[in-house]
Short mmCIF file of C-alpha atoms and ligand atoms in Angstrom, two decimals:
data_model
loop_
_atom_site.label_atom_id
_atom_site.label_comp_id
_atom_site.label_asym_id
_atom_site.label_seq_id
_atom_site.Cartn_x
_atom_site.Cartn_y
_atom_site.Cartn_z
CA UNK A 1 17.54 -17.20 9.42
CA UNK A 2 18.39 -13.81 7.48
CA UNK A 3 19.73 -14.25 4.28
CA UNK A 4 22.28 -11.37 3.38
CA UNK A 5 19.96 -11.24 -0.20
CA UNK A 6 16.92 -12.97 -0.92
CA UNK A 7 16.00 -14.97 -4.12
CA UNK A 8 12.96 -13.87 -5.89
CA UNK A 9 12.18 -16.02 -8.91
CA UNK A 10 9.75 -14.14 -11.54
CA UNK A 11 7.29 -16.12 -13.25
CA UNK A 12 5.27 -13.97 -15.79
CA UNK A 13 3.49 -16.61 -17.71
CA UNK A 14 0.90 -15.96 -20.19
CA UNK A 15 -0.90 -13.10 -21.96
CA UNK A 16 -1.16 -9.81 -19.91
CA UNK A 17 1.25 -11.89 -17.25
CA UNK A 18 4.65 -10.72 -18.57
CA UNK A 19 3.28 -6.93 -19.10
CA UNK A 20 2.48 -6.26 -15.53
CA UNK A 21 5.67 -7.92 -14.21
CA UNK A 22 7.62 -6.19 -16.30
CA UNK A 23 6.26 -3.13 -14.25
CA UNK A 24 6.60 -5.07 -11.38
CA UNK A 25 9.90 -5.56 -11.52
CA UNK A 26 10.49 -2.09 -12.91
CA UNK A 27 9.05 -0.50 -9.65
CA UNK A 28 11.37 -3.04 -7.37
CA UNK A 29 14.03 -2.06 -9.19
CA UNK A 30 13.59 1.71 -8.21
CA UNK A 31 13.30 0.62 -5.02
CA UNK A 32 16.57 -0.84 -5.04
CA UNK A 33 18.35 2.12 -6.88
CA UNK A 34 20.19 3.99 -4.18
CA UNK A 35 22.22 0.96 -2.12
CA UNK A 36 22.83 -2.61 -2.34
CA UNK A 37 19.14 -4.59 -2.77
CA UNK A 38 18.85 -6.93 -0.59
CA UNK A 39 17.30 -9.24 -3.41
CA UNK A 40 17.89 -10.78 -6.31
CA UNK A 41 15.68 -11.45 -9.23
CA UNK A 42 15.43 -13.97 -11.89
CA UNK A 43 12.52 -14.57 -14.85
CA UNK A 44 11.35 -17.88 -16.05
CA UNK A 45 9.06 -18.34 -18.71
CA UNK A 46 6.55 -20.91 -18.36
CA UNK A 47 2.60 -21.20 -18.78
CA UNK A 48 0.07 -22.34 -21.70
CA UNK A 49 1.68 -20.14 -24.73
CA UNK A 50 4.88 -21.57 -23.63
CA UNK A 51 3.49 -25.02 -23.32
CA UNK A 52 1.65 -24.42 -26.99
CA UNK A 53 5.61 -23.89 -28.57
CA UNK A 54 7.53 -26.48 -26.44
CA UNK A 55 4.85 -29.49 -25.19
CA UNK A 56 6.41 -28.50 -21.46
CA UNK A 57 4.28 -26.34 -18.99
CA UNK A 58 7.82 -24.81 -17.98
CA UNK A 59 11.04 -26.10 -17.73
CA UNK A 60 12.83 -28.25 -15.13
CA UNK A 61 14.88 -25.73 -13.60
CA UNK A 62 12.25 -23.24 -13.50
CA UNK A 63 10.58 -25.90 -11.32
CA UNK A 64 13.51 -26.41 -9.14
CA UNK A 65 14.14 -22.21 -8.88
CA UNK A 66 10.44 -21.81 -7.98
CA UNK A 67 10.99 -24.93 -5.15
CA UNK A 68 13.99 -23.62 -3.84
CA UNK A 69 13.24 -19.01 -4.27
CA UNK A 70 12.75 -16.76 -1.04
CA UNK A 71 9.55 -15.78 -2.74
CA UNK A 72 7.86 -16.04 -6.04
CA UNK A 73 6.01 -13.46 -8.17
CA UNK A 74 3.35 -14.65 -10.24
CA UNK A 75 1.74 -13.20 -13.55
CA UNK A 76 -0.89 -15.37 -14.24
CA UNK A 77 -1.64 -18.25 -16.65
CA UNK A 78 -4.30 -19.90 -19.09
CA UNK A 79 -4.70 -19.59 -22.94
CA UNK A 80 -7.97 -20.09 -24.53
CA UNK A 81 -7.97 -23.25 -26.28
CA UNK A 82 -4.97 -24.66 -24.77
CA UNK A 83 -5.08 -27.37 -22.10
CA UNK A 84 -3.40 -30.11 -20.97
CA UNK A 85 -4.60 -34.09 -21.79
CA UNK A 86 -6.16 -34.20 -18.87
CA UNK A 87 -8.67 -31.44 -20.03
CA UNK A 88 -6.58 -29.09 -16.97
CA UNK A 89 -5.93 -25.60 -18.32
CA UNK A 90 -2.55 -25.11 -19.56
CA UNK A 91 -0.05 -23.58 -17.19
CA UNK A 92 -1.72 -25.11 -14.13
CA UNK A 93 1.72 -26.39 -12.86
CA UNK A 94 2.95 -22.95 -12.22
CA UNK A 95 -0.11 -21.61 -10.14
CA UNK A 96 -2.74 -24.56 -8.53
CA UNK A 97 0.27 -27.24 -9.03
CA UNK A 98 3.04 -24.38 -6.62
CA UNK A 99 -0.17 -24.17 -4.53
CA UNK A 100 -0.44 -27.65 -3.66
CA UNK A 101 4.07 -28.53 -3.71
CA UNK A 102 4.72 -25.95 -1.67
CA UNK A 103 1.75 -26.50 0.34
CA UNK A 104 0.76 -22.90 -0.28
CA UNK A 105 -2.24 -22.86 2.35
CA UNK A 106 -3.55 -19.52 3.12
CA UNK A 107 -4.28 -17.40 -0.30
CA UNK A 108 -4.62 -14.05 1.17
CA UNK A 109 -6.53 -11.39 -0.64
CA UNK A 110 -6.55 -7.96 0.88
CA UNK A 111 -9.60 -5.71 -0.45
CA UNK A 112 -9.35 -2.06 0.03
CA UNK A 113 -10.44 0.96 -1.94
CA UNK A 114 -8.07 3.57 -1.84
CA UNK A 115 -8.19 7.26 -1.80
CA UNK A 116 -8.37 8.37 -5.46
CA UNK A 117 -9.82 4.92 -6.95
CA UNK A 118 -12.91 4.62 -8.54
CA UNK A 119 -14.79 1.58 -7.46
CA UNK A 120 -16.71 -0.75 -10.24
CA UNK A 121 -20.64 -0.01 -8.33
CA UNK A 122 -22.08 2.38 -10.77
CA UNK A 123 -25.60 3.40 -10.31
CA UNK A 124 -27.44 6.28 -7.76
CA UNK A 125 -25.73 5.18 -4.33
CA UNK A 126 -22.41 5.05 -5.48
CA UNK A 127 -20.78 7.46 -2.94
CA UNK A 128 -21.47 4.89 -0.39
CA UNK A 129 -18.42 3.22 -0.16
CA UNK A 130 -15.59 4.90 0.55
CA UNK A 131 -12.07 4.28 1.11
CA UNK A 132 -12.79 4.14 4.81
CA UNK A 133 -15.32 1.50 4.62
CA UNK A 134 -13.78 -1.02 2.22
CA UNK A 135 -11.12 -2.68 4.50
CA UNK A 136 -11.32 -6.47 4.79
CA UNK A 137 -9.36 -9.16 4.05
CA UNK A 138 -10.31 -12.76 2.35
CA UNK A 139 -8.01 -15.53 3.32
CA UNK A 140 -8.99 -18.60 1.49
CA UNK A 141 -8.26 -21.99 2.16
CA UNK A 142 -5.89 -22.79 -0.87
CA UNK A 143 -5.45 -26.53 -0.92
CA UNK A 144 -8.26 -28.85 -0.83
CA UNK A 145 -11.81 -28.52 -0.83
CA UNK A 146 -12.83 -28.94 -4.37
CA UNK A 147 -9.53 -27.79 -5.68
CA UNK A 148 -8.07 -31.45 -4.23
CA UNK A 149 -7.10 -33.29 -7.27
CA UNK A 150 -9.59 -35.95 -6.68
CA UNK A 151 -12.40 -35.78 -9.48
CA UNK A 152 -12.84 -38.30 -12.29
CA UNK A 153 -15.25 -38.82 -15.82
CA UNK A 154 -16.83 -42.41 -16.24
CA UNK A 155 -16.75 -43.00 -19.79
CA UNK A 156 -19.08 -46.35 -21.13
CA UNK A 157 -17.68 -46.32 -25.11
CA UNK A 158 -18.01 -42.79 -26.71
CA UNK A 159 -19.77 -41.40 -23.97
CA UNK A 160 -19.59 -39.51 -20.76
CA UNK A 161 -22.12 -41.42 -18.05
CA UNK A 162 -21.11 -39.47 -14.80
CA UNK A 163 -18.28 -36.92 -13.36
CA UNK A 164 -17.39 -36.66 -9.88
CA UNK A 165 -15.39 -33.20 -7.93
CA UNK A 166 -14.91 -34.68 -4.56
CA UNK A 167 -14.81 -31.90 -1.84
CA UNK A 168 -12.65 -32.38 0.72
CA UNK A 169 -11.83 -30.23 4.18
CA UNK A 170 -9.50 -31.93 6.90
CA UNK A 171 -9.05 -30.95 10.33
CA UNK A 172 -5.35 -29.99 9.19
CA UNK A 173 -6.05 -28.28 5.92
CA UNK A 174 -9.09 -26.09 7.67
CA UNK A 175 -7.20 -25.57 11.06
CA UNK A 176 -3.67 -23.67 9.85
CA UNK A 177 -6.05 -21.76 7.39
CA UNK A 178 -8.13 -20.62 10.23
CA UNK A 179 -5.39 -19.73 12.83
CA UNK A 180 -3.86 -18.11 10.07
CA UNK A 181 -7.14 -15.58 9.59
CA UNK A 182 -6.89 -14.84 13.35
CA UNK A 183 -3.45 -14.22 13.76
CA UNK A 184 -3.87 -12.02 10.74
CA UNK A 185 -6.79 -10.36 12.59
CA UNK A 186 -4.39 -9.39 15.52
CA UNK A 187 -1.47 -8.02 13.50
CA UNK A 188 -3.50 -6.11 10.25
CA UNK A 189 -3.01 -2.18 10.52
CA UNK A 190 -6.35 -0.88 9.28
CA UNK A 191 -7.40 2.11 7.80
CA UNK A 192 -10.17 2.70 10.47
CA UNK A 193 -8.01 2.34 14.05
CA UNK A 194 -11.23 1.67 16.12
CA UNK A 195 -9.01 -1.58 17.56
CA UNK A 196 -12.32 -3.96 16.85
CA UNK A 197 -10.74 -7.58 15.17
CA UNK A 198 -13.24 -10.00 14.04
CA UNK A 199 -12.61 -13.17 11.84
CA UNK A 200 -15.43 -13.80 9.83
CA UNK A 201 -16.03 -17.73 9.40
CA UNK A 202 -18.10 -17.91 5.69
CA UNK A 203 -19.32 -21.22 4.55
CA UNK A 204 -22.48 -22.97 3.85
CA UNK A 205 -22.93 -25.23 6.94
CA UNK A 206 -26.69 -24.96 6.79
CA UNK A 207 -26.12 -27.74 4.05
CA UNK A 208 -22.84 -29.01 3.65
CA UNK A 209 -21.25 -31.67 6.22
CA UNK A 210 -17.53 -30.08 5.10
CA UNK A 211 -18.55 -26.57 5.76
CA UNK A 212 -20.39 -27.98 9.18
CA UNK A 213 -16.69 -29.39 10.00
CA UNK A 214 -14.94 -26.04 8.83
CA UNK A 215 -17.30 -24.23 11.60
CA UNK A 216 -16.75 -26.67 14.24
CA UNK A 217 -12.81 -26.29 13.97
CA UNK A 218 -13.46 -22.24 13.51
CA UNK A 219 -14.14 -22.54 17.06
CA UNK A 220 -11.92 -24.70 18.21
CA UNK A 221 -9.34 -22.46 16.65
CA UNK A 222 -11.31 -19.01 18.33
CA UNK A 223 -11.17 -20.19 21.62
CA UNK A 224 -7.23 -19.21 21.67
CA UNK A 225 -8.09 -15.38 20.58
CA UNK A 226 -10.79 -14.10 23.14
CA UNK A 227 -9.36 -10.68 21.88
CA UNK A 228 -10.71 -11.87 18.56
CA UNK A 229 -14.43 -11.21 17.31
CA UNK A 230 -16.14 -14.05 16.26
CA UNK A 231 -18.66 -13.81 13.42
CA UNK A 232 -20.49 -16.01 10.94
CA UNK A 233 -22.20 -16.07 7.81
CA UNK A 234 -23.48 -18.67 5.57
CA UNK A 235 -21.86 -17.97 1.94
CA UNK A 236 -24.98 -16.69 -0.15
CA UNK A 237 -25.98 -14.16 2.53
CA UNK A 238 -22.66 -13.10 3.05
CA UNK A 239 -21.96 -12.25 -1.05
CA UNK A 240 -24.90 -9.42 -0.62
CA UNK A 241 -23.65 -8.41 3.04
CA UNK A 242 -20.24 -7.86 1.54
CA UNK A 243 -21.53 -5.63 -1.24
CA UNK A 244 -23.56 -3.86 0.54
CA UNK A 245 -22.00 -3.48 4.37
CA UNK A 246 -18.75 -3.70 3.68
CA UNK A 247 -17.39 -2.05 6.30
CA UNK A 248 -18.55 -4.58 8.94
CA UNK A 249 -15.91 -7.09 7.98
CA UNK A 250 -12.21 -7.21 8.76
CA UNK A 251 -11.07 -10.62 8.34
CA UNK A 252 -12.74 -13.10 6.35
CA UNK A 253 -12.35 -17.07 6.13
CA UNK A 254 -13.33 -19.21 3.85
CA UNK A 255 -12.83 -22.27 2.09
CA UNK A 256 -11.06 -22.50 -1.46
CA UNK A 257 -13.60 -22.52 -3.95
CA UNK A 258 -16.19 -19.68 -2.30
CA UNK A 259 -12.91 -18.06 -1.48
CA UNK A 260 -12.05 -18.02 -4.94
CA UNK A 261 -15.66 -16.58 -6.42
CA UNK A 262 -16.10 -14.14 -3.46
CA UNK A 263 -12.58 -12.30 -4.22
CA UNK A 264 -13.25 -11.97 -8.02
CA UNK A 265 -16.96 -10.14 -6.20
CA UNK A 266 -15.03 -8.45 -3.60
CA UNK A 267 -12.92 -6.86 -6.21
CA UNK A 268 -15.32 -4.21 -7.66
CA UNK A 269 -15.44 -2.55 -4.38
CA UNK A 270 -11.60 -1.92 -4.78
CA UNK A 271 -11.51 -0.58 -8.30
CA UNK A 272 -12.20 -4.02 -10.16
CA UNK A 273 -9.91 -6.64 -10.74
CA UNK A 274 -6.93 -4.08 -11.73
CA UNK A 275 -6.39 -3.84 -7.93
CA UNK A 276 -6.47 -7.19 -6.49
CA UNK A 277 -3.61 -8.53 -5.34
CA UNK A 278 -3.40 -12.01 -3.27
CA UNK A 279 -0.36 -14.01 -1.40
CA UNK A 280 0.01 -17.81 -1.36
CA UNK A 281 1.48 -18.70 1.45
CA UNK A 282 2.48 -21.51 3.79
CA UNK A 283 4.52 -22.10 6.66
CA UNK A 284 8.20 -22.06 4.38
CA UNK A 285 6.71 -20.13 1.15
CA UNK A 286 4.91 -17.80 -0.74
CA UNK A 287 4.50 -16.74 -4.23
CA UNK A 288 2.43 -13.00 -5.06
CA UNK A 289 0.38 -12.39 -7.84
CA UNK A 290 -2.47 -10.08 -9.51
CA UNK A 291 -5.90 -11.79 -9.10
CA UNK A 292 -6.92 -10.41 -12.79
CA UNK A 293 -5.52 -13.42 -14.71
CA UNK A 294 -4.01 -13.67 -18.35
CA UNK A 295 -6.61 -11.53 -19.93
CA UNK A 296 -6.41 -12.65 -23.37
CA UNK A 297 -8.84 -10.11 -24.98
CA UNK A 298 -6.19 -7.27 -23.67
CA UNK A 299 -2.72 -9.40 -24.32
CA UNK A 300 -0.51 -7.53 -26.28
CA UNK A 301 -1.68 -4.05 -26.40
CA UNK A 302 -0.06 -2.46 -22.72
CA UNK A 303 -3.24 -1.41 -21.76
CA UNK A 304 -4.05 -3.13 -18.43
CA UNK A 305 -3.55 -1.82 -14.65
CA UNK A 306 -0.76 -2.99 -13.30
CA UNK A 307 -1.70 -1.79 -9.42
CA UNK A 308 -2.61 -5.56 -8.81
CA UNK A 309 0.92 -6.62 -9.21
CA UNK A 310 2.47 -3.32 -7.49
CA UNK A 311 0.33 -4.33 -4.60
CA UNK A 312 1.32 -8.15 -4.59
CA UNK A 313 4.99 -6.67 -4.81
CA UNK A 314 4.50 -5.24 -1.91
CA UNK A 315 2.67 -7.96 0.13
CA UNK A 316 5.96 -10.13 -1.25
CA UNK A 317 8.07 -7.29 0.36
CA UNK A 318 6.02 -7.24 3.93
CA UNK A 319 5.93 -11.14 3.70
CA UNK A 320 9.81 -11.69 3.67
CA UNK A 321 10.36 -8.98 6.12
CA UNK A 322 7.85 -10.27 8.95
CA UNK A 323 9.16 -13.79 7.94
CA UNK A 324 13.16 -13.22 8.38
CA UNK A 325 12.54 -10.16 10.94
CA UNK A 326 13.64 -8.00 8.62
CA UNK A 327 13.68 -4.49 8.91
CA UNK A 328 15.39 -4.00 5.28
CA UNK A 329 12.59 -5.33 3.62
CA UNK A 330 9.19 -3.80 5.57
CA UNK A 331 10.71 -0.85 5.10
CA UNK A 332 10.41 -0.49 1.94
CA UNK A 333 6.70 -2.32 1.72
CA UNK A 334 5.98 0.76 3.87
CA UNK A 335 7.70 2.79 0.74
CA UNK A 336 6.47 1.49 -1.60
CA UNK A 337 2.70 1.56 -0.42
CA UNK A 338 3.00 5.34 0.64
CA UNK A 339 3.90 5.80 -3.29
CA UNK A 340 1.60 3.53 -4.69
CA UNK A 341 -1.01 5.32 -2.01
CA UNK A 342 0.19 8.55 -3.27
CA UNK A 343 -0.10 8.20 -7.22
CA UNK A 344 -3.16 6.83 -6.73
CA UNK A 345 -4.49 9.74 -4.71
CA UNK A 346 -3.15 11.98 -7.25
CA UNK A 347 -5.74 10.80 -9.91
CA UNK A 348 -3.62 10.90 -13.09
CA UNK A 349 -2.49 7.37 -13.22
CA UNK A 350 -5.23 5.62 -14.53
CA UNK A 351 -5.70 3.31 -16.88
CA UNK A 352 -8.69 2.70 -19.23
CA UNK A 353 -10.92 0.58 -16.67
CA UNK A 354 -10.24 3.65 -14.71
CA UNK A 355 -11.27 6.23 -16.97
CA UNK A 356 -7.97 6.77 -18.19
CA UNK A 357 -5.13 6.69 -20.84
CA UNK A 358 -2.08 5.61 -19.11
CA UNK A 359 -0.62 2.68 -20.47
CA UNK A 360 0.48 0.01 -18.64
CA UNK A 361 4.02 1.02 -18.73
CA UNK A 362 3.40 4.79 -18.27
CA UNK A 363 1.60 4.11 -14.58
CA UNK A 364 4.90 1.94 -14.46
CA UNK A 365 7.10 4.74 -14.80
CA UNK A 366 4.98 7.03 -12.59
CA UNK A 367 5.26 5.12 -9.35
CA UNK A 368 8.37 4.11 -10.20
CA UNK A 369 9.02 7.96 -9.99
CA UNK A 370 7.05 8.13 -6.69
CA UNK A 371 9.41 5.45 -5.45
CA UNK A 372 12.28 7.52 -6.46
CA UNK A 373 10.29 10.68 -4.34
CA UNK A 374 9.40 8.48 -1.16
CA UNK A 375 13.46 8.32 -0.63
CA UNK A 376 14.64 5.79 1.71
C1 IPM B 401 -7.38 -17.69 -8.89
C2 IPM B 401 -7.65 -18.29 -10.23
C3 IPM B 401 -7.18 -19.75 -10.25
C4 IPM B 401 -8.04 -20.49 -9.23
C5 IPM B 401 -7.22 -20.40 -11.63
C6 IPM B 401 -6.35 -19.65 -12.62
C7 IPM B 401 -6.83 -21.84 -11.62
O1 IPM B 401 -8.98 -18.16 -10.59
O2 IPM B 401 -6.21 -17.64 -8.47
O3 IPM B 401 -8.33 -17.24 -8.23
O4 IPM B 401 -9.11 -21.01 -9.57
O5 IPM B 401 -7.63 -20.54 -8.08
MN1 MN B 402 -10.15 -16.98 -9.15
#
């Protein structure tokens, strides 16, 4: 089904949050300035600062707009010092709680250094990455493992005697993330065309009975993509592999919680965490957001990159196009990557992790300008 306009419901939550999706939605905007859009957008607050003033992590209706939106853009959430009863961080409803609802599966997290970025290695063999070798994607499982809401604190009169994570991987849970790397692995256009697809299966099943289980149904899953590479690595090997052989990886898989630590790693080899974007999605949603998190320690002051969210508005964009077959909408993921491709390559964009000045809202205007340039 093709709606004639599709929902998007903005949820910029807490510290730097709001700043880069006000630039966000600035740049989609531009995008939209010469015709009908075929989208809508609307902003709910929500997160720890809002839970601090009101004792609610975000309204009702916010809920039910998130539950029932096209797609969802995310800031980020988490306040030092505030957190729920339970001891979870504040906020938690809007990003790990729409995870598990909406039964957000794959969290996709694209790492590639582009043309004109500096990446965060420093040191005497810095020149060895290059935008041509850092091209890889990390899909991580984004439901269970340890993330599954099934941990507990044994507490004998004032004190703690025991706490428990329990980690849990299901044949369903691992399965749709894995056929979901290796579909991914057939349709990803790549900066190097050399036609090679490989899905990378990381985990640690040299130890662990789940990750043992995650590798059995990896290959249960490959035998449908003989077109497909297979490849595996066991999760501490693979962090230094990654760093320093990038360019051997295309597709990565992984379960939620190495997932999670080897994207915050795999960011320095695309600029830092400025330039991570990453898609939740599942089988009837998905909600886009910068990696980088609140950032306290830079709330308030317009400082930070806002790439990370430009590039999760664009995997929104490419998302609801492939999704509804629409042409209206890849299009202008395609336009809105050439500009964001093009500013970048320019060199005077940057922000202070950068090397630059820019502030937050002044790399806003600029590829909101290159938007304008990249016509229609
Ligand atoms: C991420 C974040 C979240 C996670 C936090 C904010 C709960 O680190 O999206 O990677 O752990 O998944
Ligand atoms: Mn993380």
């Amino acid at each position: 089904m093709r709606p004639a306009r599709y929902d998007i419901v903005a949820l910029p939550g807490d510290g730097t949050g709001p700043e880069v999706v006000r630039e966000g939605l600035k740049v989609l905007s531009a995008l939209a300035e010469n015709g009908p859009a075929p989208w809508s957008v609307r902003e709910f607050p929500g997160g720890a600062q809002y839970y601090a003033r009101t004792g609610r992590e975000w309204e009702p209706e916010a809920e039910a707009a998130a539950r029932a939106a096209d797609a969802i853009l995310l800031g980020a959430v988490g306040w030092p010092g505030v957190t729920l009863p339970n001891g979870d961080i504040a906020g938690a409803a809007l990003v790990l709680g729409l995870r598990q609802s909406l039964d957000l599966y794959a969290n996709v997290r694209p790492c590639r250094l582009y043309p004109g970025v500096r990446h965060r290695i420093s040191g005497t063999f810095r020149e060895v990455w290059s935008p041509t070798n850092v091209d890889f994607v990390i899909v991580r499982e984004n439901t269970e493992d340890l993330y599954a809401p099934l941990r507990g604190r044994l507490r004998r009169g004032d004190a703690t005697e025991l706490t428990v994570d329990t980690r849990v991987i299901t044949r369903k849970g691992a399965e749709r993330v894995i056929r979901y790397a290796f579909e991914l692995a057939r349709r990803r256009r790549r900066v190097k065309a050399d036609g090679r697809r490989k899905v990378t299966c990381v985990d640690k099943s040299n130890v662990m009975e789940g990750c043992r289980f995650f590798r059995e149904v990896y290959d249960d899953v490959a035998r449908a993509y003989p077109d497909v590479e297979r490849d595996y690595a066991y999760v501490d090997a693979f962090a230094q592999w990654m760093v320093r052989d990038p360019e051997q990886y295309d597709v990565v898989v992984a379960t939620n919680m190495m997932g999670d630590i080897l994207t915050d790693l795999a960011s320095v080899l695309q600029g830092g965490m400025g330039f991570a974007a990453g898609g939740n999605v599942g089988d009837g949603h998905g909600m886009f957001e910068p990696v980088h998190g609140s950032a306290p320690k830079y709330a308030g002051q317009g400082r930070v990159n806002p790439f990370a969210t430009f590039f999760a508005v664009e995997m929104l964009l490419r998302w609801l196009g492939e999704r509804h077959g629409d042409e209206r909408l890849t299009s202008q993921a395609d336009r809105l990557e050439a500009a964001l491709a093009r500013v970048l390559a320019s060199g005077n964009a940057r922000t202070y992790d950068q090397g630059g000045s820019l502030s937050t809202s002044e790399v806003g205007d600029r590829v909101a300008d290159a938007v304008r340039a990249e016509g229609r």
